[in-house]
């Protein structure tokens, strides 16, 4: 036998393997189509990575470049879809949350940390309005009152807090942010720029095309689901192949 030949001793019926292989190829094509479509609309910088994902390359597992590209695509998709989850958690619209997240990233703060700070701020404003004096004192230290903040949306509360930090002394601003939680304290450099700092950076993100619409995100969710189906299908192929050659 030549060194280029691969000889496998196949045992048992291969019909199920062939069915799984057909399914996996279909899932590969479907995932590739959905990813390409999603990135065409969203303008993802790595949309071209899906072009190298031919069915044979994925099936054979030998196209290292294609698989690296696939990994980058999935990281991008998962990151964007994750923002939608965090926006729901903070009760902020997805478009506005993306803008705030972009601003937070300018100082090295990720979206998870931003969401944690915003969520705890809303919770502690509510607690203060119900009589939690320690939280009321923290808000009062930067000129805020829970009875006024409680009427605002979570996004408005956060931006009002940023304006209050910007207008306060370093000592009082640090104290108030730390009383909310460590996530909020990590954002002190940006909070000191007030709501305008967040808004200006958010506008730059939108101008650069980095802010996705609801429909864009829905396409990314479809691409994510297709990729999961692809992975599951190929796991089935490899499991069956392992069984019949062992």
CSV table of C-alpha atoms in Angstrom, one decimal:
chain,number,residue,atom,x,y,z
A,1,UNK,CA,0.0,0.0,0.0
A,2,UNK,CA,1.3,3.5,-0.8
A,3,UNK,CA,1.9,6.0,2.1
A,4,UNK,CA,-1.0,8.1,0.7
A,5,UNK,CA,-3.6,5.4,1.2
A,6,UNK,CA,-5.6,5.1,4.4
A,7,UNK,CA,-6.8,1.6,5.1
A,8,UNK,CA,-9.6,1.1,7.7
A,9,UNK,CA,-11.0,-2.2,8.7
A,10,UNK,CA,-14.8,-1.5,8.7
A,11,UNK,CA,-16.9,-3.8,10.8
A,12,UNK,CA,-20.7,-3.8,10.6
A,13,UNK,CA,-23.4,-2.0,8.7
A,14,UNK,CA,-22.3,1.4,7.4
A,15,UNK,CA,-25.8,2.6,6.3
A,16,UNK,CA,-26.4,4.5,9.5
A,17,UNK,CA,-23.0,6.1,9.1
A,18,UNK,CA,-23.9,7.2,5.6
A,19,UNK,CA,-27.2,8.7,6.8
A,20,UNK,CA,-25.4,10.6,9.6
A,21,UNK,CA,-22.8,11.8,7.1
A,22,UNK,CA,-25.5,13.1,4.8
A,23,UNK,CA,-27.2,14.9,7.7
A,24,UNK,CA,-23.9,16.4,8.8
A,25,UNK,CA,-23.1,17.7,5.3
A,26,UNK,CA,-26.6,19.3,5.2
A,27,UNK,CA,-26.1,20.9,8.6
A,28,UNK,CA,-22.6,22.2,7.5
A,29,UNK,CA,-24.1,23.8,4.4
A,30,UNK,CA,-27.0,25.3,6.4
A,31,UNK,CA,-24.7,26.7,9.1
A,32,UNK,CA,-22.4,28.2,6.5
A,33,UNK,CA,-25.3,29.9,4.7
A,34,UNK,CA,-26.7,31.3,7.9
A,35,UNK,CA,-23.3,32.6,9.1
A,36,UNK,CA,-22.5,34.1,5.8
A,37,UNK,CA,-25.9,35.8,5.7
A,38,UNK,CA,-25.6,37.1,9.2
A,39,UNK,CA,-22.2,38.6,8.7
A,40,UNK,CA,-23.1,40.2,5.4
A,41,UNK,CA,-25.8,42.2,7.2
A,42,UNK,CA,-23.9,42.9,10.3
A,43,UNK,CA,-20.7,43.9,8.6
A,44,UNK,CA,-18.6,41.5,10.7
A,45,UNK,CA,-14.9,42.0,10.1
A,46,UNK,CA,-14.3,38.2,9.9
A,47,UNK,CA,-17.3,37.3,7.7
A,48,UNK,CA,-14.8,36.0,5.1
A,49,UNK,CA,-13.8,33.3,7.4
A,50,UNK,CA,-16.8,31.2,6.6
A,51,UNK,CA,-15.8,31.0,2.9
A,52,UNK,CA,-13.2,28.4,3.6
A,53,UNK,CA,-15.6,26.1,5.4
A,54,UNK,CA,-16.4,23.7,2.6
A,55,UNK,CA,-18.1,20.5,3.5
A,56,UNK,CA,-15.1,18.4,2.7
A,57,UNK,CA,-12.8,20.5,4.7
A,58,UNK,CA,-14.9,20.2,7.8
A,59,UNK,CA,-15.6,16.5,7.2
A,60,UNK,CA,-12.0,15.6,6.8
A,61,UNK,CA,-10.8,17.8,9.7
A,62,UNK,CA,-7.7,18.8,7.8
A,63,UNK,CA,-8.4,22.4,6.9
A,64,UNK,CA,-6.8,24.1,9.9
A,65,UNK,CA,-7.2,27.5,8.5
A,66,UNK,CA,-10.9,27.0,8.0
A,67,UNK,CA,-11.4,25.7,11.5
A,68,UNK,CA,-9.6,28.6,13.0
A,69,UNK,CA,-11.9,30.9,10.9
A,70,UNK,CA,-14.9,29.0,12.2
A,71,UNK,CA,-13.8,29.4,15.8
A,72,UNK,CA,-13.4,33.2,15.3
A,73,UNK,CA,-16.8,33.4,13.7
A,74,UNK,CA,-18.4,31.5,16.6
A,75,UNK,CA,-16.6,33.6,19.1
A,76,UNK,CA,-18.0,36.7,17.5
A,77,UNK,CA,-21.6,35.3,17.2
A,78,UNK,CA,-21.6,34.1,20.8
A,79,UNK,CA,-20.3,37.5,22.0
A,80,UNK,CA,-23.0,39.4,20.2
A,81,UNK,CA,-25.8,37.1,21.3
A,82,UNK,CA,-24.5,37.3,24.8
A,83,UNK,CA,-25.0,41.0,24.8
A,84,UNK,CA,-28.7,40.4,24.2
A,85,UNK,CA,-28.9,38.2,27.3
A,86,UNK,CA,-27.1,40.8,29.4
A,87,UNK,CA,-29.4,43.6,28.1
A,88,UNK,CA,-32.4,41.6,29.2
A,89,UNK,CA,-30.8,41.1,32.6
A,90,UNK,CA,-30.3,44.8,33.1
A,91,UNK,CA,-33.7,45.7,31.5
A,92,UNK,CA,-32.0,48.0,29.0
A,93,UNK,CA,-32.8,48.0,25.3
A,94,UNK,CA,-30.3,46.0,23.3
A,95,UNK,CA,-29.2,48.9,21.1
A,96,UNK,CA,-28.5,51.2,24.1
A,97,UNK,CA,-26.8,48.4,26.0
A,98,UNK,CA,-24.4,47.8,23.1
A,99,UNK,CA,-23.5,51.5,23.2
A,100,UNK,CA,-22.9,51.4,26.9
A,101,UNK,CA,-20.9,48.2,26.5
A,102,UNK,CA,-18.7,49.8,23.8
A,103,UNK,CA,-18.0,52.8,26.1
A,104,UNK,CA,-17.1,50.4,29.0
A,105,UNK,CA,-14.7,48.5,26.8
A,106,UNK,CA,-12.8,51.7,26.2
A,107,UNK,CA,-11.5,51.4,29.8
A,108,UNK,CA,-11.1,47.6,29.8
A,109,UNK,CA,-14.5,46.8,31.4
A,110,UNK,CA,-16.4,43.9,29.7
A,111,UNK,CA,-20.1,43.7,29.2
A,112,UNK,CA,-20.7,41.3,32.0
A,113,UNK,CA,-19.1,43.7,34.5
A,114,UNK,CA,-21.1,46.6,33.1
A,115,UNK,CA,-24.3,44.6,33.5
A,116,UNK,CA,-23.4,43.5,37.0
A,117,UNK,CA,-22.9,47.2,38.0
A,118,UNK,CA,-26.1,48.4,36.4
A,119,UNK,CA,-28.2,45.6,37.9
A,120,UNK,CA,-26.9,46.2,41.4
A,121,UNK,CA,-27.4,49.9,41.1
A,122,UNK,CA,-31.1,49.4,40.3
A,123,UNK,CA,-31.5,46.9,43.2
A,124,UNK,CA,-29.8,49.2,45.7
A,125,UNK,CA,-31.8,52.2,44.6
A,126,UNK,CA,-35.0,50.1,45.2
A,127,UNK,CA,-33.6,48.9,48.6
A,128,UNK,CA,-32.8,52.5,49.6
A,129,UNK,CA,-36.3,53.6,48.7
A,130,UNK,CA,-37.6,50.9,51.0
A,131,UNK,CA,-35.5,52.1,53.9
A,132,UNK,CA,-32.0,50.7,53.5
A,133,UNK,CA,-30.2,53.6,55.0
A,134,UNK,CA,-26.6,52.6,54.1
A,135,UNK,CA,-27.5,52.7,50.4
A,136,UNK,CA,-29.4,55.9,50.8
A,137,UNK,CA,-26.3,57.4,52.4
A,138,UNK,CA,-24.2,56.3,49.5
A,139,UNK,CA,-26.5,58.0,47.0
A,140,UNK,CA,-26.8,61.1,49.1
A,141,UNK,CA,-23.0,61.3,49.3
A,142,UNK,CA,-23.0,62.3,45.6
A,143,UNK,CA,-26.2,64.3,45.7
A,144,UNK,CA,-28.8,61.7,44.7
A,145,UNK,CA,-32.0,60.5,46.3
A,146,UNK,CA,-33.6,57.2,45.9
A,147,UNK,CA,-37.1,58.6,45.8
A,148,UNK,CA,-36.2,60.4,42.6
A,149,UNK,CA,-34.1,57.7,41.0
A,150,UNK,CA,-36.7,55.0,41.6
A,151,UNK,CA,-38.9,56.8,39.0
A,152,UNK,CA,-36.3,56.4,36.2
A,153,UNK,CA,-35.5,53.4,33.9
A,154,UNK,CA,-32.3,51.4,34.7
A,155,UNK,CA,-30.5,53.2,31.9
A,156,UNK,CA,-31.5,56.6,33.2
A,157,UNK,CA,-30.5,55.6,36.7
A,158,UNK,CA,-27.1,54.6,35.5
A,159,UNK,CA,-26.5,57.8,33.5
A,160,UNK,CA,-27.8,59.9,36.5
A,161,UNK,CA,-25.3,58.1,38.7
A,162,UNK,CA,-22.5,58.8,36.2
A,163,UNK,CA,-23.4,62.5,36.2
A,164,UNK,CA,-23.4,62.5,40.0
A,165,UNK,CA,-20.0,60.8,40.2
A,166,UNK,CA,-18.6,63.3,37.7
A,167,UNK,CA,-19.8,66.3,39.8
A,168,UNK,CA,-18.6,64.9,43.1
A,169,UNK,CA,-15.2,64.8,44.8
A,170,UNK,CA,-13.0,61.9,44.2
A,171,UNK,CA,-13.5,60.7,47.8
A,172,UNK,CA,-17.3,60.8,47.7
A,173,UNK,CA,-17.4,59.4,44.1
A,174,UNK,CA,-15.2,56.4,45.0
A,175,UNK,CA,-17.3,55.8,48.2
A,176,UNK,CA,-20.6,55.8,46.3
A,177,UNK,CA,-19.4,53.5,43.5
A,178,UNK,CA,-17.8,51.1,45.9
A,179,UNK,CA,-21.0,50.9,47.9
A,180,UNK,CA,-22.8,49.7,44.8
A,181,UNK,CA,-20.4,46.9,44.1
A,182,UNK,CA,-16.8,46.2,42.8
A,183,UNK,CA,-18.1,46.2,39.2
A,184,UNK,CA,-19.3,49.8,39.5
A,185,UNK,CA,-16.0,50.8,41.1
A,186,UNK,CA,-14.1,49.4,38.2
A,187,UNK,CA,-16.0,51.9,36.0
A,188,UNK,CA,-14.9,55.0,38.0
A,189,UNK,CA,-12.6,56.3,35.2
A,190,UNK,CA,-15.5,56.4,32.8
A,191,UNK,CA,-18.1,57.4,35.3
A,192,UNK,CA,-16.1,60.5,36.0
A,193,UNK,CA,-16.8,61.6,32.4
A,194,UNK,CA,-20.5,61.6,33.2
A,195,UNK,CA,-23.3,60.6,30.9
A,196,UNK,CA,-21.8,62.5,28.1
A,197,UNK,CA,-18.7,60.3,28.1
A,198,UNK,CA,-20.9,57.2,27.6
A,199,UNK,CA,-23.1,58.9,25.0
A,200,UNK,CA,-20.2,60.2,23.0
A,201,UNK,CA,-18.5,56.8,22.8
A,202,UNK,CA,-21.8,55.1,22.0
A,203,UNK,CA,-22.4,57.4,19.1
A,204,UNK,CA,-18.9,56.7,17.8
A,205,UNK,CA,-19.7,53.0,17.9
A,206,UNK,CA,-22.9,53.5,16.0
A,207,UNK,CA,-21.2,55.6,13.4
A,208,UNK,CA,-18.7,52.9,12.9
A,209,UNK,CA,-21.4,50.3,12.3
A,210,UNK,CA,-20.7,48.4,15.5
A,211,UNK,CA,-24.2,48.5,16.9
A,212,UNK,CA,-26.5,45.8,15.7
A,213,UNK,CA,-30.3,46.0,15.3
A,214,UNK,CA,-32.8,43.6,16.7
A,215,UNK,CA,-33.2,41.9,13.3
A,216,UNK,CA,-29.4,41.6,13.0
A,217,UNK,CA,-29.2,39.9,16.4
A,218,UNK,CA,-32.0,37.5,15.4
A,219,UNK,CA,-30.0,36.4,12.4
A,220,UNK,CA,-27.0,35.8,14.6
A,221,UNK,CA,-29.1,33.7,16.9
A,222,UNK,CA,-30.2,31.6,13.9
A,223,UNK,CA,-26.5,31.2,12.9
A,224,UNK,CA,-25.7,30.2,16.5
A,225,UNK,CA,-28.4,27.5,16.5
A,226,UNK,CA,-27.3,26.2,13.1
A,227,UNK,CA,-23.7,25.9,14.3
A,228,UNK,CA,-24.8,24.0,17.3
A,229,UNK,CA,-26.8,21.6,15.1
A,230,UNK,CA,-23.7,21.3,12.9
A,231,UNK,CA,-21.5,20.3,15.8
A,232,UNK,CA,-24.1,17.8,17.1
A,233,UNK,CA,-24.4,16.2,13.6
A,234,UNK,CA,-20.6,15.8,13.2
A,235,UNK,CA,-20.4,14.4,16.7
A,236,UNK,CA,-22.8,11.7,15.6
A,237,UNK,CA,-20.8,10.9,12.6
A,238,UNK,CA,-17.5,10.6,14.6
A,239,UNK,CA,-19.2,8.4,17.2
A,240,UNK,CA,-20.6,6.1,14.6
A,241,UNK,CA,-17.4,5.9,12.7
A,242,UNK,CA,-15.5,5.1,15.9
A,243,UNK,CA,-17.9,2.3,16.6
A,244,UNK,CA,-17.7,0.6,13.2
A,245,UNK,CA,-13.9,0.7,12.9
A,246,UNK,CA,-13.1,-0.4,16.4
